[in-house]
Structures are given as C-alpha cells and as structure tokens.
Amino acid sequence: MASSKVISTTSQTNSDLPRQPSSCSSLSTLLADLQNQQNNQNQSQNGLGSTSMDDLWKNIYSSPPPPPTTSDAHPQFPVASISREGSLSLPKDVANKSVDEVWKEIVAGGGDQRQGGPQEEMTLEDFLTKAGAVIEEDVGGVVNQVGVGVGVYAVDPAVINGVRSQFSAFGNNGGVDHQRLVAPIGRGARGKRRAVEEPPLDKATQQKQRRMIKNRESAARSRERKQAYTVELESLVTQLEEENARLLREEAELNKERFKQLMENLIPVEEKQRPPRVLRRVHSMEW
Amino acid sequence: MSRPVEPLIVGRVIGDVLDSFIPSIEMSVTFNNKQVFNGHEFYPSTVATKARVEIQGGDMRTFFTLVMTDPDVPGPSDPYLREHLHWIVTDIPGTTDATFGREVVSYEIPRPNIGIHRFVFVLFKQKRRQIIRSPSSRENFSTRDFAAENDLGLPVAAVYFNAQRETAARRR
C-alpha cells in the first residue's frame, strides 16, 4: 500500500508542482517545468515551459556562464512560466531536442534503457553514484549541478519540499558545498522515498508502523464491508420494488377479472321478463 | 430471475472463495426465519442452529450440493487457516430444501473469535446423484479444490453473511 502511495505521488507531480509558489522555489518550479516537459513531450501544452527550458539549456550549453548569471536568469523564467500567457512560441521540437540531449547524456551514463519511472530510477541511482564520486573528486561544471538537480527532481519531485532550501542556496551561489550536498540529499531523498523498505532502527517505531498498516487494512476492509452491505441493499430494493409493482399489477388484474365475472353473472338475472299485466273482467255482471 | 453477483464481488467472496460465476438458481437461506442477505450481520447465537436452505429452482431430478465455509479464519487480517469448513449437504433435490439431502459434514456452529468473519453458502449443481468424498479435515479447506475434485463445476448460487464474537463491540 505504501508503495502504491509512492507511485501515485510520482505520477501526480505534474499537477502538484507548478502550483507550489514560494520565493525560494523558483528553481524548483523551473525544474518542475522540465519534468513537465519530459512527461508531456508529445502534447503541445506547455509552450511557455518549453521556452524557459529551451533558454535555460541554451544558456548552459552555449557558454558556461558563471552561476550568478544563471541565477539571475532563473527568476525570469519561473515568472514567465507561472504567468503562462503563451505569448512566446518557440518550436517545441527544438526545446525537446535539447532536453533530450541532456537526458540522453544522463541516461547514457546510467543503466539500461527502460520505460518511465524505472528508467529514471535506475539511471539516477547509477548517475548519483557516479555523480557522488565525481562531485567529491572534481568541482565539475554547471551541467553537472543542473544535471544532478534535474535528475533528483525527475525522480521524486515530491521531495522537493525537503530539498528546496538547499537548492535555493545553490541557485544563489552554485558553490561546491551545495554540489556535495546535492548527492547525499539526492540519496537521502530517494531513501526517504523508499523509507518503507528500510528497517527503522527503533523497534517501537517498527511496531507502530506495523500497527498502522494493520489498522489501515482493517479500515479498508471495514469500508469494503460497508460498501458490500449497501450494494446488497440497493439490489434488494430494486428487486423488491419490481416484485411489489408486479404484485400490485397482478392484484389489479385479478380484481378486474372478478368484477367482470360478477357483472356477467348478474346481468342474466336482471333481464328476466315479467308477463305484461292484462286487464280482465271478473266478478262483474253483464246486462 | 437470479440476484446479481455484485455484492459477492464487492465483498470479495468471488476472489477469496469462489470464481466468478453466473447465478442460475434461487436459493434462500434462513436462520430462525431471518433471511440471509449478502453482507448482513448475524449474531453467533442466531446461527447456532443450522440454517433452512430452500432451493427455488431446478427440478426434482437434479441434485445439488451445499457447502458452508469461513474464509476468514482465524482472523480476516491474517487468514492463514483459510478456509474453515462448516457444513456439506449433498444430493439435495431441486425445489426442496437441505433437509432432503445427505449431510456429509455435520453443521458446525460458527465461532468467530478474531475480527469479523464472512460465512459463505455455496450451491453446486451435481451432474448426477454422486457420492461426494468427505474431506479429510475442516481446516485449510478449499472450496475450489473441493468442487474440482468432485466435478461440480462453477457454483449456481452463493450467499454470505458476516458474524463476529457475540460480545464484540459493535457500532462504536
């Protein structure tokens, strides 16, 4: 059950993320747009999102601008993306292509080519292990920073809340410390996402979790029972209504029959003729 | 006219105990003049005496087998002893009731100890007047396997009720 919950959160990212406004989450919304981009590649909805992505990637790839520049650029895009007036209209395929390139980089660094979530997870895992090693060794370019950030967000945007603060700092400085923070936070974020599988060290919390799960199942069963009861009652009601209607109709029919029979039996009685009265002279003398 | 199987599906009877089927026989189960409807609750005291099972269908030449089991034993949250057999009556002629059949496994009074149990009545149509093999034990019974072993096919009618401990807290 918990795992299904996790899946649902990841699948709902698109709807949740763009509505999270806050000053320090400018980068998160930007990267959420990237996620949107990834998931809605075939639909031409986010014209503005693609624009911002496009510009972002172009900024990164054309020449490595110092982090402050990118951070300056950042506030503009989210504002534009949040407003979403659709005045700008860059060709979507261009934006897609550049994003694809980045993704291909990340994916190529990772494992197999699989679909959807698992693909991102696998590659992220490998990428993070790589990135972790890479970041600690070498400062790396802006690409790595953003790549890692994107990777983290792509996998679990739900964790953005926890990681938001770190990334706001990252957006401002882009220093090495924050890079290093990214990898363990990335792992921590993923760990948090999979917290259900990890055994918490405390036995009391373990028992509490077990109790909670059992309670949840029991509640689900209780709801099921209630639903089954209602369904049964509904079917009973329709069945009884039908039967009632049928019986009433039958009764009406029988009554009509009885009345008709009665009338048929009475009428012959009424039609009996009396002999006409005739006047006759009796006891009278004729002279 | 047979009642739809939707309550059986929602109550997970079809799934845990039976496979999906199309009811073809009307069966009415009553405890003490109280009819059993799917998912309704009965007190163990009410169901202590065996039910009156009337078969309103078929004819006197077709024979039916009735099975009553509890799939939520020992408790619905962890039914590792699923199912517990309560009653088997065979060779019930159509349009009659269970008293005209042969009781292969005697009626066991339901004693739900943990949680709320479902008790399922399943009716099978026999292809002929056959000798149903009495199962070796009531524990770990499987209605599906029982039907397969005795060549009974899919059920023709089913109904279930809920029961919990007599003194359990109800409607908190």
Tab-separated table of C-alpha atoms in Angstrom:
chain	number	residue	atom	x	y	z
A	1	MET	CA	0.000	0.000	0.000
A	2	ALA	CA	2.731	2.376	0.884
A	3	SER	CA	4.495	1.660	-2.362
A	4	SER	CA	1.384	2.384	-4.298
A	5	LYS	CA	1.182	5.668	-2.486
A	6	VAL	CA	4.671	6.500	-3.575
A	7	ILE	CA	3.863	5.704	-7.154
A	8	SER	CA	0.848	7.903	-7.027
A	9	THR	CA	2.823	10.834	-5.782
A	10	THR	CA	5.307	10.494	-8.592
A	11	SER	CA	2.572	10.290	-11.123
A	12	GLN	CA	0.896	13.374	-9.768
A	13	THR	CA	3.918	15.539	-9.932
A	14	ASN	CA	2.764	17.483	-12.900
A	15	SER	CA	-0.358	18.687	-11.232
A	16	ASP	CA	1.165	19.419	-7.878
A	17	LEU	CA	4.403	21.110	-8.667
A	18	PRO	CA	3.509	24.127	-10.740
A	19	ARG	CA	1.171	25.257	-8.025
A	20	GLN	CA	3.812	25.497	-5.352
A	21	PRO	CA	4.681	29.111	-5.153
A	22	SER	CA	7.355	30.474	-2.939
A	23	SER	CA	10.240	32.736	-3.445
A	24	CYS	CA	12.879	30.137	-2.814
A	25	SER	CA	11.286	27.562	-5.056
A	26	SER	CA	11.900	29.403	-8.257
A	27	LEU	CA	14.418	26.840	-9.267
A	28	SER	CA	12.155	24.006	-8.201
A	29	THR	CA	9.333	25.238	-10.388
A	30	LEU	CA	11.766	25.698	-13.187
A	31	LEU	CA	12.959	22.163	-12.820
A	32	ALA	CA	9.393	21.022	-12.379
A	33	ASP	CA	8.750	22.531	-15.731
A	34	LEU	CA	11.499	20.388	-17.015
A	35	GLN	CA	9.744	17.401	-15.560
A	36	ASN	CA	6.562	18.585	-17.207
A	37	GLN	CA	8.492	18.862	-20.350
A	38	GLN	CA	9.678	15.325	-20.070
A	39	ASN	CA	6.285	13.888	-19.395
A	40	ASN	CA	4.347	15.906	-21.920
A	41	GLN	CA	6.718	15.630	-24.788
A	42	ASN	CA	4.028	14.549	-27.170
A	43	GLN	CA	1.487	17.114	-26.153
A	44	SER	CA	1.776	20.680	-27.183
A	45	GLN	CA	0.542	22.210	-23.992
A	46	ASN	CA	3.424	23.819	-22.238
A	47	GLY	CA	4.560	26.269	-24.822
A	48	LEU	CA	5.905	28.522	-22.212
A	49	GLY	CA	7.542	25.772	-20.244
A	50	SER	CA	9.428	24.660	-23.261
A	51	THR	CA	10.514	28.194	-23.849
A	52	SER	CA	12.087	28.549	-20.478
A	53	MET	CA	13.662	25.123	-20.716
A	54	ASP	CA	14.988	25.922	-24.102
A	55	ASP	CA	16.564	29.131	-22.973
A	56	LEU	CA	17.953	27.506	-19.901
A	57	TRP	CA	19.608	24.736	-21.833
A	58	LYS	CA	20.876	27.147	-24.422
A	59	ASN	CA	22.385	29.233	-21.696
A	60	ILE	CA	24.079	26.257	-20.231
A	61	TYR	CA	25.387	24.723	-23.384
A	62	SER	CA	26.364	27.758	-25.442
A	63	SER	CA	28.907	29.058	-22.991
A	64	PRO	CA	29.215	28.282	-19.350
A	65	PRO	CA	28.029	31.461	-17.732
A	66	PRO	CA	29.017	31.986	-14.146
A	67	PRO	CA	26.370	30.790	-11.737
A	68	PRO	CA	25.218	34.272	-10.785
A	69	THR	CA	24.132	34.853	-14.353
A	70	THR	CA	22.097	31.701	-14.439
A	71	SER	CA	20.625	32.545	-11.108
A	72	ASP	CA	19.676	35.940	-12.451
A	73	ALA	CA	18.066	34.290	-15.398
A	74	HIS	CA	16.170	31.910	-13.201
A	75	PRO	CA	13.742	34.309	-11.601
A	76	GLN	CA	12.618	35.499	-15.004
A	77	PHE	CA	11.658	32.123	-16.314
A	78	PRO	CA	9.552	30.941	-13.445
A	79	VAL	CA	7.698	34.221	-13.504
A	80	ALA	CA	7.047	33.764	-17.154
A	81	SER	CA	6.172	30.156	-16.668
A	82	ILE	CA	3.887	30.915	-13.783
A	83	SER	CA	2.081	33.582	-15.728
A	84	ARG	CA	1.792	31.244	-18.712
A	85	GLU	CA	0.360	33.724	-21.071
A	86	GLY	CA	1.615	31.899	-24.102
A	87	SER	CA	2.882	34.949	-25.895
A	88	LEU	CA	6.184	33.289	-26.705
A	89	SER	CA	6.030	30.375	-29.036
A	90	LEU	CA	9.234	28.601	-29.776
A	91	PRO	CA	9.024	25.427	-31.760
A	92	LYS	CA	8.538	22.641	-29.361
A	93	ASP	CA	10.722	20.146	-31.118
A	94	VAL	CA	13.732	22.387	-30.700
A	95	ALA	CA	13.214	22.580	-26.991
A	96	ASN	CA	12.517	18.893	-26.816
A	97	LYS	CA	15.600	18.081	-28.718
A	98	SER	CA	17.910	19.979	-26.462
A	99	VAL	CA	16.264	18.497	-23.399
A	100	ASP	CA	16.509	15.095	-24.970
A	101	GLU	CA	20.169	15.600	-25.464
A	102	VAL	CA	20.672	16.267	-21.817
A	103	TRP	CA	18.568	13.307	-20.867
A	104	LYS	CA	20.468	11.113	-23.216
A	105	GLU	CA	23.632	12.162	-21.514
A	106	ILE	CA	22.237	11.271	-18.162
A	107	VAL	CA	20.693	8.074	-19.382
A	108	ALA	CA	23.829	7.029	-21.226
A	109	GLY	CA	25.721	7.442	-18.000
A	110	GLY	CA	23.170	5.239	-16.268
A	111	GLY	CA	21.952	1.713	-16.845
A	112	ASP	CA	19.586	0.103	-19.343
A	113	GLN	CA	17.036	1.869	-21.461
A	114	ARG	CA	13.782	1.108	-19.782
A	115	GLN	CA	10.466	2.950	-19.722
A	116	GLY	CA	9.232	5.654	-17.403
A	117	GLY	CA	9.910	5.584	-13.718
A	118	PRO	CA	12.202	2.587	-13.511
A	119	GLN	CA	14.358	4.082	-16.177
A	120	GLU	CA	14.786	7.259	-14.273
A	121	GLU	CA	15.362	5.434	-11.057
A	122	MET	CA	17.997	3.179	-12.461
A	123	THR	CA	19.837	5.883	-14.225
A	124	LEU	CA	19.545	8.193	-11.286
A	125	GLU	CA	20.955	5.578	-8.995
A	126	ASP	CA	23.878	4.953	-11.233
A	127	PHE	CA	24.153	8.588	-12.040
A	128	LEU	CA	24.158	9.588	-8.428
A	129	THR	CA	26.756	7.061	-7.513
A	130	LYS	CA	28.745	8.395	-10.383
A	131	ALA	CA	27.885	11.951	-9.524
A	132	GLY	CA	28.708	11.369	-5.921
A	133	ALA	CA	32.113	10.137	-6.839
A	134	VAL	CA	32.510	12.796	-9.478
A	135	ILE	CA	31.392	15.675	-7.340
A	136	GLU	CA	33.597	14.814	-4.494
A	137	GLU	CA	36.591	14.491	-6.730
A	138	ASP	CA	36.062	17.309	-9.127
A	139	VAL	CA	34.201	20.562	-8.916
A	140	GLY	CA	32.597	19.948	-12.264
A	141	GLY	CA	30.685	22.324	-14.488
A	142	VAL	CA	27.315	23.852	-14.191
A	143	VAL	CA	25.996	20.994	-16.280
A	144	ASN	CA	26.666	18.514	-13.563
A	145	GLN	CA	24.976	20.657	-10.999
A	146	VAL	CA	21.886	21.161	-13.003
A	147	GLY	CA	22.005	17.617	-14.282
A	148	VAL	CA	22.077	16.225	-10.785
A	149	GLY	CA	19.397	18.615	-9.701
A	150	VAL	CA	17.269	17.658	-12.640
A	151	GLY	CA	17.911	14.028	-12.020
A	152	VAL	CA	16.822	14.297	-8.420
A	153	TYR	CA	13.731	16.223	-9.319
A	154	ALA	CA	12.800	13.973	-12.145
A	155	VAL	CA	12.733	11.012	-9.857
A	156	ASP	CA	10.993	12.417	-6.901
A	157	PRO	CA	9.640	15.905	-7.129
A	158	ALA	CA	7.651	15.188	-4.048
A	159	VAL	CA	10.871	15.513	-2.118
A	160	ILE	CA	11.391	18.989	-3.460
A	161	ASN	CA	9.984	20.387	-0.297
A	162	GLY	CA	12.819	18.919	1.647
A	163	VAL	CA	15.456	19.799	-0.875
A	164	ARG	CA	14.128	23.207	-1.739
A	165	SER	CA	16.163	25.152	0.729
A	166	GLN	CA	19.379	23.567	-0.420
A	167	PHE	CA	18.635	24.400	-3.978
A	168	SER	CA	17.788	27.970	-3.274
A	169	ALA	CA	21.234	28.342	-1.845
A	170	PHE	CA	22.559	26.526	-4.853
A	171	GLY	CA	20.791	28.929	-7.131
A	172	ASN	CA	22.427	31.835	-5.416
A	173	ASN	CA	25.963	30.569	-5.073
A	174	GLY	CA	26.430	27.451	-7.056
A	175	GLY	CA	29.269	26.671	-4.721
A	176	VAL	CA	30.938	23.369	-4.272
A	177	ASP	CA	29.421	22.757	-0.869
A	178	HIS	CA	25.973	22.705	-2.343
A	179	GLN	CA	27.054	20.379	-5.029
A	180	ARG	CA	28.225	17.970	-2.453
A	181	LEU	CA	25.043	18.469	-0.580
A	182	VAL	CA	23.093	17.503	-3.615
A	183	ALA	CA	24.365	13.971	-3.880
A	184	PRO	CA	23.743	12.850	-0.322
A	185	ILE	CA	20.465	14.741	-0.288
A	186	GLY	CA	19.618	13.048	-3.528
A	187	ARG	CA	20.332	9.740	-1.919
A	188	GLY	CA	18.560	10.788	1.201
A	189	ALA	CA	15.606	11.927	-0.832
A	190	ARG	CA	15.470	8.624	-2.543
A	191	GLY	CA	15.950	6.926	0.734
A	192	LYS	CA	13.050	8.890	2.135
A	193	ARG	CA	11.009	7.860	-0.810
A	194	ARG	CA	11.827	4.260	-0.059
A	195	ALA	CA	11.630	4.640	3.662
A	196	VAL	CA	9.061	1.880	3.765
A	197	GLU	CA	11.567	-0.695	2.693
A	198	GLU	CA	14.347	0.375	5.045
A	199	PRO	CA	14.026	-1.030	8.546
A	200	PRO	CA	13.946	1.841	11.012
A	201	LEU	CA	16.389	1.286	13.781
A	202	ASP	CA	13.821	1.722	16.524
A	203	LYS	CA	11.704	-1.298	17.355
A	204	ALA	CA	8.948	0.865	18.774
A	205	THR	CA	8.570	2.770	15.517
A	206	GLN	CA	8.677	-0.509	13.671
A	207	GLN	CA	5.830	-1.819	15.771
A	208	LYS	CA	3.984	1.427	15.365
A	209	GLN	CA	4.352	1.183	11.621
A	210	ARG	CA	3.114	-2.370	11.633
A	211	ARG	CA	0.177	-1.378	13.769
A	212	MET	CA	-0.571	1.493	11.431
A	213	ILE	CA	-0.504	-0.756	8.406
A	214	LYS	CA	-2.758	-3.272	10.091
A	215	ASN	CA	-5.134	-0.544	11.104
A	216	ARG	CA	-5.199	0.777	7.592
A	217	GLU	CA	-6.006	-2.647	6.207
A	218	SER	CA	-8.691	-3.137	8.800
A	219	ALA	CA	-10.202	0.210	7.916
A	220	ALA	CA	-10.134	-0.717	4.247
A	221	ARG	CA	-11.871	-3.989	4.991
A	222	SER	CA	-14.461	-2.198	7.050
A	223	ARG	CA	-15.155	0.187	4.189
A	224	GLU	CA	-15.429	-2.763	1.842
A	225	ARG	CA	-17.905	-4.419	4.126
A	226	LYS	CA	-19.959	-1.296	4.309
A	227	GLN	CA	-19.929	-0.970	0.565
A	228	ALA	CA	-20.945	-4.594	0.088
A	229	TYR	CA	-23.821	-4.075	2.507
A	230	THR	CA	-25.034	-1.021	0.617
A	231	VAL	CA	-24.747	-2.738	-2.734
A	232	GLU	CA	-26.747	-5.647	-1.421
A	233	LEU	CA	-29.401	-3.357	-0.009
A	234	GLU	CA	-29.656	-1.479	-3.268
A	235	SER	CA	-30.129	-4.650	-5.255
A	236	LEU	CA	-32.682	-5.832	-2.705
A	237	VAL	CA	-34.551	-2.556	-3.021
A	238	THR	CA	-34.766	-2.738	-6.790
A	239	GLN	CA	-35.756	-6.375	-6.626
A	240	LEU	CA	-38.461	-5.753	-4.050
A	241	GLU	CA	-39.754	-2.721	-5.895
A	242	GLU	CA	-40.113	-4.785	-9.028
A	243	GLU	CA	-41.845	-7.552	-7.153
A	244	ASN	CA	-44.118	-5.068	-5.452
A	245	ALA	CA	-45.078	-3.458	-8.720
A	246	ARG	CA	-45.665	-6.842	-10.250
A	247	LEU	CA	-47.837	-7.991	-7.384
A	248	LEU	CA	-49.894	-4.815	-7.389
A	249	ARG	CA	-50.486	-5.164	-11.079
A	250	GLU	CA	-51.481	-8.775	-10.630
A	251	GLU	CA	-53.909	-7.841	-7.887
A	252	ALA	CA	-55.459	-5.139	-10.040
A	253	GLU	CA	-55.835	-7.600	-12.872
A	254	LEU	CA	-57.491	-10.179	-10.648
A	255	ASN	CA	-59.881	-7.619	-9.235
A	256	LYS	CA	-60.895	-6.537	-12.677
A	257	GLU	CA	-61.466	-10.138	-13.650
A	258	ARG	CA	-63.599	-10.739	-10.607
A	259	PHE	CA	-65.712	-7.664	-11.298
A	260	LYS	CA	-66.242	-8.694	-14.861
A	261	GLN	CA	-67.280	-12.184	-13.838
A	262	LEU	CA	-69.700	-10.734	-11.336
A	263	MET	CA	-71.267	-8.477	-13.907
A	264	GLU	CA	-71.664	-11.347	-16.313
A	265	ASN	CA	-73.481	-13.377	-13.711
A	266	LEU	CA	-75.776	-10.596	-12.598
A	267	ILE	CA	-76.969	-9.344	-15.928
A	268	PRO	CA	-78.884	-12.540	-16.922
A	269	VAL	CA	-80.801	-12.194	-13.686
A	270	GLU	CA	-81.863	-8.693	-14.439
A	271	GLU	CA	-83.051	-9.486	-17.926
A	272	LYS	CA	-85.774	-11.781	-16.781
A	273	GLN	CA	-89.131	-10.610	-18.299
A	274	ARG	CA	-92.299	-10.228	-16.367
A	275	PRO	CA	-95.540	-11.138	-18.057
A	276	PRO	CA	-97.391	-7.978	-19.107
A	277	ARG	CA	-100.408	-7.133	-16.984
A	278	VAL	CA	-103.672	-7.536	-18.792
A	279	LEU	CA	-106.943	-6.190	-17.563
A	280	ARG	CA	-109.712	-8.811	-17.191
A	281	ARG	CA	-113.315	-8.631	-16.072
A	282	VAL	CA	-114.056	-10.900	-13.175
A	283	HIS	CA	-116.919	-10.924	-10.784
A	284	SER	CA	-118.825	-8.416	-12.779
A	285	MET	CA	-122.287	-8.864	-14.356
A	286	GLU	CA	-123.052	-8.002	-17.825
A	287	TRP	CA	-126.622	-6.711	-18.531
B	1	MET	CA	-34.587	-14.322	-12.059
B	2	SER	CA	-31.398	-14.527	-10.022
B	3	ARG	CA	-29.914	-11.851	-7.876
B	4	PRO	CA	-26.790	-10.211	-9.311
B	5	VAL	CA	-23.361	-11.221	-8.028
B	6	GLU	CA	-22.187	-7.686	-7.413
B	7	PRO	CA	-22.391	-7.918	-3.595
B	8	LEU	CA	-20.303	-11.071	-3.801
B	9	ILE	CA	-17.657	-9.292	-5.796
B	10	VAL	CA	-17.559	-6.243	-3.558
B	11	GLY	CA	-17.426	-8.457	-0.500
B	12	ARG	CA	-14.509	-10.305	-2.108
B	13	VAL	CA	-16.283	-13.662	-1.835
B	14	ILE	CA	-15.696	-14.003	-5.534
B	15	GLY	CA	-11.947	-13.940	-5.396
B	16	ASP	CA	-11.185	-15.362	-1.998
B	17	VAL	CA	-13.511	-18.338	-2.091
B	18	LEU	CA	-15.155	-18.669	-5.473
B	19	ASP	CA	-14.513	-17.918	-9.081
B	20	SER	CA	-16.762	-15.611	-10.990
B	21	PHE	CA	-19.999	-17.340	-11.939
B	22	ILE	CA	-23.499	-16.617	-13.200
B	23	PRO	CA	-26.187	-17.497	-10.676
B	24	SER	CA	-28.853	-19.696	-12.155
B	25	ILE	CA	-30.725	-20.971	-9.108
B	26	GLU	CA	-32.570	-19.055	-6.461
B	27	MET	CA	-31.526	-20.100	-3.010
B	28	SER	CA	-32.935	-18.751	0.206
B	29	VAL	CA	-31.107	-19.320	3.467
B	30	THR	CA	-32.887	-18.535	6.683
B	31	PHE	CA	-31.817	-18.672	10.289
B	32	ASN	CA	-34.804	-18.607	12.605
B	33	ASN	CA	-36.988	-17.037	9.929
B	34	LYS	CA	-34.393	-14.338	9.312
B	35	GLN	CA	-33.265	-14.495	5.744
B	36	VAL	CA	-29.595	-14.233	4.929
B	37	PHE	CA	-28.703	-11.359	2.632
B	38	ASN	CA	-25.178	-10.725	1.391
B	39	GLY	CA	-23.059	-8.876	3.876
B	40	HIS	CA	-25.670	-8.654	6.609
B	41	GLU	CA	-24.519	-9.396	10.109
B	42	PHE	CA	-25.772	-12.193	12.288
B	43	TYR	CA	-25.134	-12.968	15.892
B	44	PRO	CA	-23.455	-16.294	16.587
B	45	SER	CA	-26.421	-17.117	18.780
B	46	THR	CA	-28.739	-16.776	15.804
B	47	VAL	CA	-26.651	-19.046	13.620
B	48	ALA	CA	-26.103	-21.693	16.253
B	49	THR	CA	-28.805	-23.864	14.708
B	50	LYS	CA	-28.383	-24.992	11.170
B	51	ALA	CA	-30.000	-22.890	8.507
B	52	ARG	CA	-33.015	-23.712	6.449
B	53	VAL	CA	-31.786	-23.688	2.875
B	54	GLU	CA	-34.509	-23.699	0.265
B	55	ILE	CA	-33.756	-24.204	-3.382
B	56	GLN	CA	-36.289	-22.476	-5.531
B	57	GLY	CA	-35.188	-23.776	-8.841
B	58	GLY	CA	-34.293	-26.857	-10.752
B	59	ASP	CA	-36.498	-29.901	-10.636
B	60	MET	CA	-36.838	-32.976	-8.528
B	61	ARG	CA	-34.463	-34.858	-10.750
B	62	THR	CA	-31.482	-32.536	-10.385
B	63	PHE	CA	-29.357	-32.718	-7.281
B	64	PHE	CA	-27.428	-30.003	-5.570
B	65	THR	CA	-24.553	-29.815	-3.118
B	66	LEU	CA	-24.359	-27.149	-0.455
B	67	VAL	CA	-21.088	-26.068	1.153
B	68	MET	CA	-20.663	-23.621	4.014
B	69	THR	CA	-17.211	-22.265	4.799
B	70	ASP	CA	-15.493	-19.499	6.681
B	71	PRO	CA	-12.674	-17.928	4.653
B	72	ASP	CA	-11.513	-15.535	7.358
B	73	VAL	CA	-10.148	-17.981	9.853
B	74	PRO	CA	-8.540	-17.362	12.271
B	75	GLY	CA	-8.894	-13.641	11.582
B	76	PRO	CA	-9.632	-11.539	8.494
B	77	SER	CA	-6.367	-9.623	8.760
B	78	ASP	CA	-4.287	-12.792	8.582
B	79	PRO	CA	-6.358	-15.755	7.384
B	80	TYR	CA	-3.613	-18.329	7.317
B	81	LEU	CA	-6.047	-21.150	8.015
B	82	ARG	CA	-8.322	-20.276	5.130
B	83	GLU	CA	-10.915	-21.788	4.836
B	84	HIS	CA	-12.726	-23.497	7.647
B	85	LEU	CA	-15.405	-25.942	6.586
B	86	HIS	CA	-18.695	-25.809	8.477
B	87	TRP	CA	-21.241	-27.859	6.550
B	88	ILE	CA	-21.684	-30.019	3.491
B	89	VAL	CA	-25.021	-31.401	2.319
B	90	THR	CA	-25.278	-33.335	-0.918
B	91	ASP	CA	-27.958	-34.862	-3.102
B	92	ILE	CA	-30.449	-32.131	-2.389
B	93	PRO	CA	-33.282	-32.494	-4.919
B	94	GLY	CA	-34.335	-29.334	-6.690
B	95	THR	CA	-37.253	-27.265	-5.386
B	96	THR	CA	-36.755	-28.783	-1.934
B	97	ASP	CA	-34.580	-27.835	0.994
B	98	ALA	CA	-31.444	-29.088	2.661
B	99	THR	CA	-33.266	-31.476	4.958
B	100	PHE	CA	-33.912	-33.673	1.949
B	101	GLY	CA	-30.204	-34.087	1.292
B	102	ARG	CA	-27.453	-36.148	2.791
B	103	GLU	CA	-25.283	-34.428	5.369
B	104	VAL	CA	-21.705	-35.334	4.536
B	105	VAL	CA	-20.161	-32.961	7.049
B	106	SER	CA	-22.274	-32.012	10.009
B	107	TYR	CA	-23.121	-28.426	10.781
B	108	GLU	CA	-20.545	-26.704	12.964
B	109	ILE	CA	-21.610	-23.681	14.921
B	110	PRO	CA	-19.687	-20.608	13.801
B	111	ARG	CA	-17.407	-19.268	16.478
B	112	PRO	CA	-15.661	-16.187	15.077
B	113	ASN	CA	-13.073	-15.243	17.605
B	114	ILE	CA	-10.917	-12.601	15.957
B	115	GLY	CA	-12.465	-9.874	13.846
B	116	ILE	CA	-15.474	-10.048	11.573
B	117	HIS	CA	-15.714	-13.249	9.548
B	118	ARG	CA	-17.614	-13.967	6.393
B	119	PHE	CA	-19.581	-17.205	6.225
B	120	VAL	CA	-20.338	-18.328	2.710
B	121	PHE	CA	-23.045	-20.677	1.479
B	122	VAL	CA	-22.245	-22.096	-1.935
B	123	LEU	CA	-24.581	-24.207	-4.007
B	124	PHE	CA	-23.309	-26.509	-6.731
B	125	LYS	CA	-25.306	-28.458	-9.239
B	126	GLN	CA	-24.463	-32.121	-9.361
B	127	LYS	CA	-24.298	-33.798	-12.702
B	128	ARG	CA	-25.793	-36.942	-11.224
B	129	ARG	CA	-26.529	-38.491	-7.934
B	130	GLN	CA	-22.961	-38.999	-6.843
B	131	ILE	CA	-21.096	-39.942	-3.720
B	132	ILE	CA	-19.283	-36.847	-2.551
B	133	ARG	CA	-15.996	-37.609	-0.885
B	134	SER	CA	-15.966	-36.367	2.645
B	135	PRO	CA	-12.946	-34.122	3.096
B	136	SER	CA	-10.244	-35.256	5.473
B	137	SER	CA	-10.375	-32.209	7.732
B	138	ARG	CA	-12.275	-28.993	8.202
B	139	GLU	CA	-9.110	-26.912	8.407
B	140	ASN	CA	-7.413	-25.402	5.375
B	141	PHE	CA	-10.381	-26.304	3.241
B	142	SER	CA	-10.583	-25.071	-0.325
B	143	THR	CA	-13.968	-24.768	-1.946
B	144	ARG	CA	-12.392	-24.537	-5.362
B	145	ASP	CA	-10.446	-27.762	-4.916
B	146	PHE	CA	-13.455	-29.481	-3.443
B	147	ALA	CA	-15.529	-28.555	-6.479
B	148	ALA	CA	-12.791	-29.660	-8.821
B	149	GLU	CA	-12.287	-32.992	-7.086
B	150	ASN	CA	-15.971	-33.806	-7.174
B	151	ASP	CA	-16.524	-32.463	-10.672
B	152	LEU	CA	-19.064	-29.909	-9.560
B	153	GLY	CA	-18.030	-27.063	-11.856
B	154	LEU	CA	-18.929	-23.482	-11.108
B	155	PRO	CA	-21.422	-22.603	-8.390
B	156	VAL	CA	-25.026	-21.893	-9.281
B	157	ALA	CA	-25.801	-19.789	-6.221
B	158	ALA	CA	-23.989	-18.231	-3.302
B	159	VAL	CA	-24.744	-16.006	-0.357
B	160	TYR	CA	-22.706	-14.859	2.596
B	161	PHE	CA	-23.191	-13.175	5.943
B	162	ASN	CA	-20.894	-11.567	8.483
B	163	ALA	CA	-20.504	-12.599	12.074
B	164	GLN	CA	-18.276	-11.591	14.922
B	165	ARG	CA	-17.910	-12.548	18.534
B	166	GLU	CA	-21.168	-12.371	20.441
B	167	THR	CA	-19.773	-9.874	22.904
B	168	ALA	CA	-17.744	-7.831	20.424
B	169	ALA	CA	-18.037	-4.072	20.364
B	170	ARG	CA	-20.403	-3.146	17.581
B	171	ARG	CA	-21.067	0.297	16.188
B	172	ARG	CA	-18.604	2.093	18.325
